[in-house]
XYZ file of C-alpha atoms in Angstrom:
607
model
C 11.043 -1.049 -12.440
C 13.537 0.883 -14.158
C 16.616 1.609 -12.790
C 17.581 4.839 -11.169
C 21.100 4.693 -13.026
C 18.932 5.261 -16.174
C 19.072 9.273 -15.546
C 22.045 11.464 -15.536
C 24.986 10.716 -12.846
C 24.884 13.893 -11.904
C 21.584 14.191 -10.865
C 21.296 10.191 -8.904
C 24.545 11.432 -7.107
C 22.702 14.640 -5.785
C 19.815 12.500 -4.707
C 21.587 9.637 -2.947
C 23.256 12.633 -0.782
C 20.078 14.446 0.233
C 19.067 10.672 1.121
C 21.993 10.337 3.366
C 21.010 13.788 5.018
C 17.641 12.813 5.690
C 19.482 9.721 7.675
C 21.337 12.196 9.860
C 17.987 14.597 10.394
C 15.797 11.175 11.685
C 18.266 10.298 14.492
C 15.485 11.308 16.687
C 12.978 9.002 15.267
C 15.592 6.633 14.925
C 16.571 6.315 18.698
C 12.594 6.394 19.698
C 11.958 3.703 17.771
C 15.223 1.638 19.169
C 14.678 2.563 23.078
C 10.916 1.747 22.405
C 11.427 -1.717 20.512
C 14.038 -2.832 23.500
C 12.164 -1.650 26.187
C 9.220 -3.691 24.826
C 11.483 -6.740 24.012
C 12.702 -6.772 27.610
C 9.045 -6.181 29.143
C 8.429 -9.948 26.802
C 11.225 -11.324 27.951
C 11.879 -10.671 31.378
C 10.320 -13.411 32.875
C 12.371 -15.894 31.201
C 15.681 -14.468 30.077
C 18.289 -13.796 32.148
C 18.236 -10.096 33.637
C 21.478 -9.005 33.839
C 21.859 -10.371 29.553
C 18.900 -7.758 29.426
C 20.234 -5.325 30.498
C 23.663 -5.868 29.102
C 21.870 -6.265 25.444
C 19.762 -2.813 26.458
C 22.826 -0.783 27.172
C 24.957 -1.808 24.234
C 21.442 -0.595 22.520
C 21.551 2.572 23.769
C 25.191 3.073 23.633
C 25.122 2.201 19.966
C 22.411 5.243 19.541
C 24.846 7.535 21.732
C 27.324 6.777 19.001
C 25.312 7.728 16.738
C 24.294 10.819 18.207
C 28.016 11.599 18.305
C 28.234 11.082 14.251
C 25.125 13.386 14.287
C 26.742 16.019 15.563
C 30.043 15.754 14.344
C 27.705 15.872 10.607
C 26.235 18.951 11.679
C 29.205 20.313 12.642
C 31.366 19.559 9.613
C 28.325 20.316 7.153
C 29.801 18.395 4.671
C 29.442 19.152 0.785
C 27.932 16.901 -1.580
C 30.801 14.887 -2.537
C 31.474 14.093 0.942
C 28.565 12.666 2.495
C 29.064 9.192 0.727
C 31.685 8.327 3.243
C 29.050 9.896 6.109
C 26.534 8.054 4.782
C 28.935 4.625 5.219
C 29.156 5.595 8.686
C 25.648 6.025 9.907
C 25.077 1.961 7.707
C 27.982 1.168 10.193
C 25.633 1.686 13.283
C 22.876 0.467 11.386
C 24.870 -2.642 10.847
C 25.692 -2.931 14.328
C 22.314 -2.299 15.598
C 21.222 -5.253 13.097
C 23.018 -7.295 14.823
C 22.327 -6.981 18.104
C 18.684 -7.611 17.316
C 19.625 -10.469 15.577
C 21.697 -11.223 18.689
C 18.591 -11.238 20.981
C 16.566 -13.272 18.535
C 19.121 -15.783 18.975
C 19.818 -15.968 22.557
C 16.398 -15.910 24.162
C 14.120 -18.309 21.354
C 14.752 -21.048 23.186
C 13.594 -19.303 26.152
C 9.839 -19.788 27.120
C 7.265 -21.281 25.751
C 6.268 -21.278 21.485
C 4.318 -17.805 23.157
C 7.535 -16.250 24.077
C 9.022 -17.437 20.874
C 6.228 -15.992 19.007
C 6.315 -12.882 20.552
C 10.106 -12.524 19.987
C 9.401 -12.863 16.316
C 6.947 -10.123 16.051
C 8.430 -7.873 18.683
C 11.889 -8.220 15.463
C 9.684 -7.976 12.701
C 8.066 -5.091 14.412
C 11.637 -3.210 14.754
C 11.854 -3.978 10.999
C 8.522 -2.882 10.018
C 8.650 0.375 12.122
C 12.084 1.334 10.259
C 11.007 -0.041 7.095
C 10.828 3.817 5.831
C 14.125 5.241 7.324
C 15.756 2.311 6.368
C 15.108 2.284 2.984
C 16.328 5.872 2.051
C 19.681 4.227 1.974
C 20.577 0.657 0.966
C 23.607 -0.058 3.194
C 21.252 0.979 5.855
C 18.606 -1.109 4.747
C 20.741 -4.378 3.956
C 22.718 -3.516 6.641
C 19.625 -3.393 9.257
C 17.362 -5.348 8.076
C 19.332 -8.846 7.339
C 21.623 -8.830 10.819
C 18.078 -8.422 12.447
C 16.184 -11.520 10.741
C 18.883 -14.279 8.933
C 19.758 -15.201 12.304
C 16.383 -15.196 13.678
C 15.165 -17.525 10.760
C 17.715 -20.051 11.070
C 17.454 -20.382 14.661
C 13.870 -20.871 14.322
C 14.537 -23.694 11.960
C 17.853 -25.192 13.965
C 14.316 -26.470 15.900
C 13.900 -29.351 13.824
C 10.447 -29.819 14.270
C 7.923 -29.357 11.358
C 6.136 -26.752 12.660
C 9.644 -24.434 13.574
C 10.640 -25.259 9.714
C 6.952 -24.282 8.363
C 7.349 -21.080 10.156
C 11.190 -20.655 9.247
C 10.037 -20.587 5.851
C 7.460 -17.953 6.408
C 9.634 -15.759 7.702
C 12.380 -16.324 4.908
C 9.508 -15.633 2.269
C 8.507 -12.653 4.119
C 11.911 -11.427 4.373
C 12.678 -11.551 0.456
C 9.280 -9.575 0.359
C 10.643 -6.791 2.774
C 14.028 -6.522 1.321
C 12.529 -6.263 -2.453
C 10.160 -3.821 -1.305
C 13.031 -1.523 0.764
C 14.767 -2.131 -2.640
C 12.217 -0.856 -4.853
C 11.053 2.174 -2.464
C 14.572 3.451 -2.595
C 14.564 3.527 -5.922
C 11.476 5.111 -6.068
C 12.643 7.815 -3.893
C 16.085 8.080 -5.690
C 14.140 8.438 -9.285
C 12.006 10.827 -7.851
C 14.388 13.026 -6.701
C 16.364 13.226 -9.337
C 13.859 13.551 -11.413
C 13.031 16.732 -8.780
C 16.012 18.108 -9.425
C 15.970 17.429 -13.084
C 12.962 19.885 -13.542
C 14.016 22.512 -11.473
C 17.185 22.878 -13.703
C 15.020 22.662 -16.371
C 13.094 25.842 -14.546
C 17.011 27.606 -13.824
C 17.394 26.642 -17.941
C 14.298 28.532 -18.694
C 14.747 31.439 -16.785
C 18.750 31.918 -17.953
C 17.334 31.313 -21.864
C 14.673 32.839 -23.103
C 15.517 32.302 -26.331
C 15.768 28.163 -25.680
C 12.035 28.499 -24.311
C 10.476 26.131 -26.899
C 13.044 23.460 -26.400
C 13.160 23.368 -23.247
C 9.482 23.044 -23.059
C 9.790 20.292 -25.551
C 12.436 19.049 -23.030
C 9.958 18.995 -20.108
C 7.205 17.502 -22.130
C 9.450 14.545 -22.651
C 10.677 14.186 -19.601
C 6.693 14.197 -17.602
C 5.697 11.503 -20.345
C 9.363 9.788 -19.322
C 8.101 10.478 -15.472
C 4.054 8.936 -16.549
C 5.698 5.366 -17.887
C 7.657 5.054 -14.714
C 5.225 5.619 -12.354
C 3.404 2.895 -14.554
C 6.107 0.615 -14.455
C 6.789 0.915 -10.710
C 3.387 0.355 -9.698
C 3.199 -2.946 -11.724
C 6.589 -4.289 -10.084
C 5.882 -2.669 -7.218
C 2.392 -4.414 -7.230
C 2.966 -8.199 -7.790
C 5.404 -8.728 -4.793
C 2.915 -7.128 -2.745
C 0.206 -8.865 -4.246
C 1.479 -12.067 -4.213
C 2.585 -12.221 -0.714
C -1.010 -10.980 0.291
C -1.962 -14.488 -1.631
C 0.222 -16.604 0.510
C -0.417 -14.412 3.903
C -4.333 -14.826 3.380
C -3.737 -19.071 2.362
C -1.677 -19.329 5.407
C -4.210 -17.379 7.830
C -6.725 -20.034 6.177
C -4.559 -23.134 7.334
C -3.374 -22.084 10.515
C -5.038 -23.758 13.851
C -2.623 -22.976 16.398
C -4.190 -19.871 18.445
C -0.595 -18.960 19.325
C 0.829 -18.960 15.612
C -2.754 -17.600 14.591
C -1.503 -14.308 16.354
C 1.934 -14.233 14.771
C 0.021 -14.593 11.133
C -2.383 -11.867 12.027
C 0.978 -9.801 12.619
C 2.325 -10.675 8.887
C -1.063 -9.571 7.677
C -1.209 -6.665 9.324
C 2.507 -5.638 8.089
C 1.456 -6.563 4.476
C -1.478 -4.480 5.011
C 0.364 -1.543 6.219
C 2.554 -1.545 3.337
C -0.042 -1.543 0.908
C -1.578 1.314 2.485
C 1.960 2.676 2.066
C 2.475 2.342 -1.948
C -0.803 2.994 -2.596
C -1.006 6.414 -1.007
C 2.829 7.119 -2.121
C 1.858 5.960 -5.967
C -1.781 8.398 -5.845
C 0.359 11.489 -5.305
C 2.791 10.580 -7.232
C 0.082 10.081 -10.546
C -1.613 12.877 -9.426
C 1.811 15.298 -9.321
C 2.463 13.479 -12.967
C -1.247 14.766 -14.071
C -1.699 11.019 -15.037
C -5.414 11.438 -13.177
C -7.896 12.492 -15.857
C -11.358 12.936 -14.206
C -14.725 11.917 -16.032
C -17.381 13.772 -14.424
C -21.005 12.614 -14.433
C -24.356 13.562 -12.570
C -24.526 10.822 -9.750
C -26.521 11.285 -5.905
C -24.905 11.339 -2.996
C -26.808 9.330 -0.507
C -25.638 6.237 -2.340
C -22.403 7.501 -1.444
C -22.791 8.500 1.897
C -24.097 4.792 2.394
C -20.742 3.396 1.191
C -18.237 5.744 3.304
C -20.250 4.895 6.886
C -20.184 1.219 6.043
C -16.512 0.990 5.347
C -15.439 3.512 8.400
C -18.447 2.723 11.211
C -16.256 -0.371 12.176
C -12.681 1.556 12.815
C -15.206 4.293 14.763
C -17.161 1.681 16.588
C -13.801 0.223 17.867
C -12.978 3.890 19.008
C -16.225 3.969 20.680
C -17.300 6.313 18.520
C -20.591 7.764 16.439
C -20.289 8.163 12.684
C -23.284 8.657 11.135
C -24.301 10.830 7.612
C -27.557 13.089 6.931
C -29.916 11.187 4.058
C -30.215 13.636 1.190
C -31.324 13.797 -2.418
C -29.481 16.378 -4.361
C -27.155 15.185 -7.123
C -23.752 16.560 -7.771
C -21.577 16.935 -10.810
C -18.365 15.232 -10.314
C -15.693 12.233 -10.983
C -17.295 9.612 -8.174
C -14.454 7.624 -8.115
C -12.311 10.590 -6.993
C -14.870 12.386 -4.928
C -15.677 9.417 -3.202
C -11.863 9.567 -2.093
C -12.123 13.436 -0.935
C -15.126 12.219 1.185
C -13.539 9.085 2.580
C -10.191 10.865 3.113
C -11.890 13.021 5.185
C -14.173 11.062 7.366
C -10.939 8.862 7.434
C -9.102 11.993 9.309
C -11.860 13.007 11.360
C -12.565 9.350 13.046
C -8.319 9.273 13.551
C -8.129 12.479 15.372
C -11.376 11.985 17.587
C -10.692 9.975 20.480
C -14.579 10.947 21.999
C -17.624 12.202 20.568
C -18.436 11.226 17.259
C -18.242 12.287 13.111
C -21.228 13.260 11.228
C -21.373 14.493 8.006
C -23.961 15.633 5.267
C -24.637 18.079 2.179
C -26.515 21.557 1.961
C -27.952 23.273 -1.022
C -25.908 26.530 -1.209
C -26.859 28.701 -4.753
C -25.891 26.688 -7.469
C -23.391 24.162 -5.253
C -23.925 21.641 -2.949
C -21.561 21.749 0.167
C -20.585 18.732 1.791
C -19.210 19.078 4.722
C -17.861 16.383 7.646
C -17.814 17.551 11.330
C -15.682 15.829 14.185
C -15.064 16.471 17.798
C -11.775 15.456 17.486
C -8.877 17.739 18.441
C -8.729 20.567 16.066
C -6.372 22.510 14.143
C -4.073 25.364 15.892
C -3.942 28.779 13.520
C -0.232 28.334 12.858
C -0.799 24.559 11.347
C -3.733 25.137 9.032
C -1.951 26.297 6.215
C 0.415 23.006 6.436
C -1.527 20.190 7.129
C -2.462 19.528 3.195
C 1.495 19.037 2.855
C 2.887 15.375 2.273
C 3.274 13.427 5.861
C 2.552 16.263 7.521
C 0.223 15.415 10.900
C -1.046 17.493 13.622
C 0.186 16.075 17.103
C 2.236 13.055 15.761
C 5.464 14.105 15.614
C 6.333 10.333 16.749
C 5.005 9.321 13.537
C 2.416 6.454 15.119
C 0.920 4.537 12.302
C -2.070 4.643 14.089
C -2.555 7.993 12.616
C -1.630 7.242 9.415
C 0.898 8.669 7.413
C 0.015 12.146 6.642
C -1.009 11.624 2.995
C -4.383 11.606 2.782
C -5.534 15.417 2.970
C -2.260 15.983 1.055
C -4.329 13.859 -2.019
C -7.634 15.698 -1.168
C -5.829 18.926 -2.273
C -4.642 17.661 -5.782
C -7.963 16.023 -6.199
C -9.731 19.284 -4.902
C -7.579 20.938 -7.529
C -7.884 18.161 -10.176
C -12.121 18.411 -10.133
C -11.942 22.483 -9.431
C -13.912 22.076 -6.106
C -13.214 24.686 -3.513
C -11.832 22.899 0.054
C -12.685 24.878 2.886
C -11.770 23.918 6.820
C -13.194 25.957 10.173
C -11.600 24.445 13.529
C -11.272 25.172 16.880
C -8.629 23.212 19.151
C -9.567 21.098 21.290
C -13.809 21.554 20.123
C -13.137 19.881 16.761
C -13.261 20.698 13.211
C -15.341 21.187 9.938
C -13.941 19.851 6.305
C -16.323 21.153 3.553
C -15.987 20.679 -0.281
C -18.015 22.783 -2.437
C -19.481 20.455 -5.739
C -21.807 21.582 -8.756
C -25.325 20.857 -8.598
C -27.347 19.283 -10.849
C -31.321 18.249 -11.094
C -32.034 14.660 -9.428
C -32.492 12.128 -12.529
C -36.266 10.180 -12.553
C -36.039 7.294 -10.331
C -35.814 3.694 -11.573
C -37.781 0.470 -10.492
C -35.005 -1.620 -8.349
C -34.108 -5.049 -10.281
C -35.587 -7.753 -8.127
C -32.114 -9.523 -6.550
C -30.481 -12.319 -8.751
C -29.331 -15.635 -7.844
C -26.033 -14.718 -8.326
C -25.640 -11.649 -6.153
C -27.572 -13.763 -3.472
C -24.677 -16.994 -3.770
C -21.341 -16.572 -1.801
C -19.978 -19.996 -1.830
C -16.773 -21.293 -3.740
C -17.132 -25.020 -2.458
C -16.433 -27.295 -5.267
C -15.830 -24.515 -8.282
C -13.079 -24.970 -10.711
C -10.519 -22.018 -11.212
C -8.612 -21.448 -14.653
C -5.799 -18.850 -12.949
C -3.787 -17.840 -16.164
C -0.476 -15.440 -14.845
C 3.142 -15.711 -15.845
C 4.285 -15.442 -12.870
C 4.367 -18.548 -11.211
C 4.211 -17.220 -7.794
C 1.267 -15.735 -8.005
C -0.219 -18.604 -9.713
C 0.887 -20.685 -6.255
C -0.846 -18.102 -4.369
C -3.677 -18.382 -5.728
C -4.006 -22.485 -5.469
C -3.177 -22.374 -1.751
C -5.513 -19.452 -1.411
C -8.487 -20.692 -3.614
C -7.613 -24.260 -1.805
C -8.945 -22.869 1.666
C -12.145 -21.672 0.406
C -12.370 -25.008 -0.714
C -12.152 -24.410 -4.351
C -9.712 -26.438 -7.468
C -7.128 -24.525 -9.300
C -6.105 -24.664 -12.880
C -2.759 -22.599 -13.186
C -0.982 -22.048 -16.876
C 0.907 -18.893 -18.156
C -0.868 -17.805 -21.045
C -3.867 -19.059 -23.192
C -2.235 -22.157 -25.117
C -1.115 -23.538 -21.898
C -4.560 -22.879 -19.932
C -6.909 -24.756 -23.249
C -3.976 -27.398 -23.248
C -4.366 -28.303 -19.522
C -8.146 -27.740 -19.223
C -8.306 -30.773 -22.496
C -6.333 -32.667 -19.869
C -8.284 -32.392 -16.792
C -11.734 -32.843 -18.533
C -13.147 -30.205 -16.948
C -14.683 -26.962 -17.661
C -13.832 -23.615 -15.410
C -16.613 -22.132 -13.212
C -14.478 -18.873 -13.655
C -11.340 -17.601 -15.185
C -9.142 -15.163 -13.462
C -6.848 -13.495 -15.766
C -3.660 -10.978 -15.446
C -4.501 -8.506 -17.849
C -0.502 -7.969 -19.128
C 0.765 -11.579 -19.918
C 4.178 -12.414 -21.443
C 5.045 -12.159 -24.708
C 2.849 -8.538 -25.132
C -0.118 -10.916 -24.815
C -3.477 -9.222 -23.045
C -5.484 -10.899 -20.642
C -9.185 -9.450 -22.523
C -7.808 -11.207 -25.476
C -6.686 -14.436 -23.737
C -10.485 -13.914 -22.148
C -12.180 -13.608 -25.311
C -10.532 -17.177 -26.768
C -11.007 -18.990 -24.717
C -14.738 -18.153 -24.447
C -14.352 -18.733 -28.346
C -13.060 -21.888 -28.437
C -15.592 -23.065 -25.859
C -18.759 -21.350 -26.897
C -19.508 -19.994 -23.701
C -19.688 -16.506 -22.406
C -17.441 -18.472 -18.779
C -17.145 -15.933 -16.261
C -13.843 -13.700 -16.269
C -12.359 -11.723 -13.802
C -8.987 -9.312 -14.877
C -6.345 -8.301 -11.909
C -4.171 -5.805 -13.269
C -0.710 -4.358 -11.842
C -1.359 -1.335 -14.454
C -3.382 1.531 -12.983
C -2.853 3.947 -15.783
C -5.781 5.877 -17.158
C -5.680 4.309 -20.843
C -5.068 0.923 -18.984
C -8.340 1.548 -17.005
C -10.235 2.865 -20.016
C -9.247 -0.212 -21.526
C -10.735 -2.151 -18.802
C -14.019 -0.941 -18.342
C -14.770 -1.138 -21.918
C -14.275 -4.753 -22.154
C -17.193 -5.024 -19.559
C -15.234 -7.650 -17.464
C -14.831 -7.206 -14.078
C -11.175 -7.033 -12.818
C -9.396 -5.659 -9.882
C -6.038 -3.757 -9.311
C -2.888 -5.307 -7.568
C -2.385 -5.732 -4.655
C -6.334 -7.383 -4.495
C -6.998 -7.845 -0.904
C -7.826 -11.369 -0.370
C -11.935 -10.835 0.759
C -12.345 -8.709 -1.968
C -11.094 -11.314 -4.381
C -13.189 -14.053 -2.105
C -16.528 -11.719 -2.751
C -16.373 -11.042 -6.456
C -15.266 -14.560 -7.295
C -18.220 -16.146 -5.152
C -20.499 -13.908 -7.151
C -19.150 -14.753 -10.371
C -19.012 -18.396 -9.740
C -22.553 -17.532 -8.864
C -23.466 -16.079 -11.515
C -22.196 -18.532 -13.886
C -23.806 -21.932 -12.152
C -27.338 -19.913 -12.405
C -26.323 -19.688 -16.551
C -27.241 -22.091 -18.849
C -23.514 -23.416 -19.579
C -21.869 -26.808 -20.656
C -21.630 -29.251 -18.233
C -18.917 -30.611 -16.115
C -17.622 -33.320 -18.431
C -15.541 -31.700 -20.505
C -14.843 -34.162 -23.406
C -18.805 -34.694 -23.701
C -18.804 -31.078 -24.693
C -16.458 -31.355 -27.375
C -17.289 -34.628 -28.909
């Protein structure tokens, strides 16, 4: 990812100190999350610490955030210019420092208190506190370093001063999972600081405009340059940002798979559901940010909408069953003219919203011929929408009635990316609500005429075959973590790895091994400029079989994904949840055993 020093001085210095404000504005959410995390600490470990190094640890805690509160204040008070806040800003990473390390203080005190339970929940209860801060944290990196390592390095190497092999297997978890969070916090702020500046970079452009008429065509020239400048970062950030994420998915998913121990079981789960949560994160953060960029370019075509409804209820009716909840959708057969791929994320963005907010009830949503539109429209008896908050809640992280910010109810992104979408595909958004009776999201779509209905294809071996048992990979990545993922992932479905960095290396250690891939899984930018369709497409050359491919790409661009879908392989974007790459693989692997092919014994083949 490029660096924020890349842009003008002038401009990263005016970001980093609207950062350091925003520090100084969150003390709130700051000393929530802090009494919360020690409270719950305490509740863990009260049966087997000592009380009165509780409550010692809990006061110096709070008095650390009464400190804090005095800096607040004393902030506010002074209002200090941009030039200024720097040394503010060393202040507040002071506390943060200090808070750091009384976590990391508790984690070392109390492990060798309890049972591997207590010691398990002491890990997650810190990597919780990390987690939960991940996003305040990161606006500043003192803050971030100076939080986040106090908390965990002395955590990690207590857990492996244990000497036993399962206390280093886990220390070594937690170490890789560390590097993960502190590349991510990295990488966020620089996101942020980029984005500000380059925030502040247009709107001077806007000041230059309006001063300078006669400039008008340069200075549009200017901004040109500068959105195309704006379009290859937000490429290259969501690659880097991608692969870590991706790759530690990889190992979380392979370790989940090894794991026996109920007790560690849990603390994996809690890893997976952090990685989890930050891919949620980046992926809603990077979909605004393309959309903003006007790197979205919609291809409309005439598709029905039952099909559609089908695939919504089936991937929320599990997160509304758990609620105790009823989501169900009205059959229909009209047709609508629109992108699918981004109206299917209006629909599920809103059925997403209405199961969060309903705690009783149910969600139920359907289309109605209206002239020449079709209105779709999802209905909740959730908690509505007071008058004064209707004309904000399309805003970024803004959220009705979770001014604690619970990641239970998400992160306030999603209606914000209905609007650009709604705006993107020119389809009208419309909401009627009444608090506390529920609400009604409706999207108004072009019709069109239902096209002549097709015989269904009878179902083929290969979408019927799930199994990876005995198949041979070919993984071909240059990054040789990902690579490792992979192995110890494919390993636990039971399945044989080939790893290699580009296409020389993977025919050179296939001749080797005398064998012959069941599937080859391919990053579609390689070293070296090299392309993962071409790589693909030699190899099935030099073996004179159409093998089955699947690309994972890090690139989500619109020419990248053009690209893609004209090669008519499948691939998948990064970071590839680990069932999803279990499911297309299977039916691959599938497809390509129920092929005529070469056999097994490679050198037979070629002699």
């Amino acid at each position: 990812m490029p660096s924020p020093t890349a842009l003008n001085p002038r401009l990263i210095r005016r970001a980093r100190a609207d950062q350091i404000a925003t520090l100084f504005t969150q003390w709130g959410r700051t000393t929530s999350s802090m009494v919360l995390g020690g409270l719950i600490l305490c509740a863990v470990m009260w049966n087997v610490a000592p009380h009165d190094e509780l409550a010692l640890w809990l006061a110096a805690i709070l008095a650390n955030q009464a400190w804090r509160y005095n800096l607040t204040l004393r902030y506010r008070a002074a209002a200090p210019g941009l030039a200024e806040r720097e040394r503010w800003g060393r202040r507040w990473a002071a506390g943060s420092t200090i808070a750091g390390a009384l976590w990391g203080a508790a984690g070392v005190l109390w492990f060798a208190h309890g049972d591997i339970g207590h010691q398990a929940l002491l890990i997650v209860c810190l990597f919780g506190v990390i987690m939960g801060g991940i996003n305040l944290t990161s606006v500043y990196k003192p803050t971030l370093y100076g939080f986040v390592l106090p908390t965990l390095a002395p955590l990690i190497l207590r857990v492996a001063l244990e000497g036993d092999q399962l206390h280093a297997f886990i220390a070594t978890v937690l170490l890789v999972v560390l590097a993960f969070i502190l590349r991510f916090g990295h990488n966020l702020n620089n996101l942020m600081t980029q984005s500000l500046a380059i925030r502040y970079e247009n709107i001077d452009l806007i000041d230059l405009l309006q001063a300078q008429t006669a400039a008008a065509d340069r200075a549009r020239g200017m901004a040109e340059a500068a959105n195309r400048g704006k379009t290859q970062f937000l490429a290259a950030a969501s690659h880097d940002l991608r692969q870590p994420l991706h790759a530690v998915g990889l190992f979380a998913a392979a370790l989940s798979a090894r794991v026996h121990d109920g007790r560690v079981r849990n603390l994996v789960n809690s890893i997976n559901a952090s990685v989890e949560a930050l891919e949620r994160l980046f992926s809603a953060l990077m979909d605004v940010s393309k959309l903003d960029a006007g790197a979205v370019a919609p291809k409309r075509t005439a598709f029905p909408l039952t099909p559609l409804f089908e695939r919504v209820e089936n991937e929320f009716g599990p997160l509304a069953a758990a609620k105790g909840l009823r989501l169900a959708f009205v059959p229909t057969g009209l047709w609508i003219d629109s992108d699918p791929v981004l109206f299917e994320r209006i629909l599920a963005n809103f059925v997403s919203n209405a199961v969060r907010y309903t705690a009783s009830g149910g969600v139920v949503f359907g289309a109605r011929r209206r002239d020449r539109c079709v209105v779709i429209e999802v209905w909740d008896s959730g908690i509505g929408i007071p008058a004064a908050e209707r004309e904000h809640i399309f805003e970024e992280f803004y959220q009705v009635g979770n001014s604690g910010r619970h990641s239970s109810k998400g992160m306030g992104l999603g209606l914000a990316i209905v609007r650009r979408l709604a705006m993107l595909l020119d389809h009208p958004v419309r909401i009627d609500t009444k608090p506390g009776r529920g609400s009604r999201f409706s999207v108004a779509v072009p019709c069109v005429a239902a096209a002549p209905p097709r015989s269904a294809a009878p179902l083929e071996l290969s979408q019927r075959a799930t199994t990876l048992a005995g198949a041979r990979i070919a993984v071909i990545d240059d990054e040789a973590i990902v690579v490792e993922g992979m192995q110890a992932l494919f390993a636990a479905w039971e399945s044989a790895v080939v790893g290699a960095a580009s296409g020389e290396a993977m025919l050179a250690a296939l001749g080797e091994s005398g064998e012959y891939p069941d599937l080859v899984i391919a990053d579609y930018r390689l070293a070296g400029d090299a392309l993962g369709t071409d790589v693909v497409a030699r190899l099935r050359h030099d073996r004179e079989w159409a093998v089955p491919a699947l690309l994972i790409s890090g690139d989500s661009s619109t020419a990248t994904l053009d690209v893609l879908r004209a090669s008519g392989l499948e691939f998948l974007l990064k970071p590839v949840l680990p069932e999803e790459l279990k499911t297309v693989s299977s039916r691959l692997v599938a497809a390509g055993r129920a092929a005529v092919h070469p056999p097994g014994d490679f050198h037979s083949y070629c002699g």
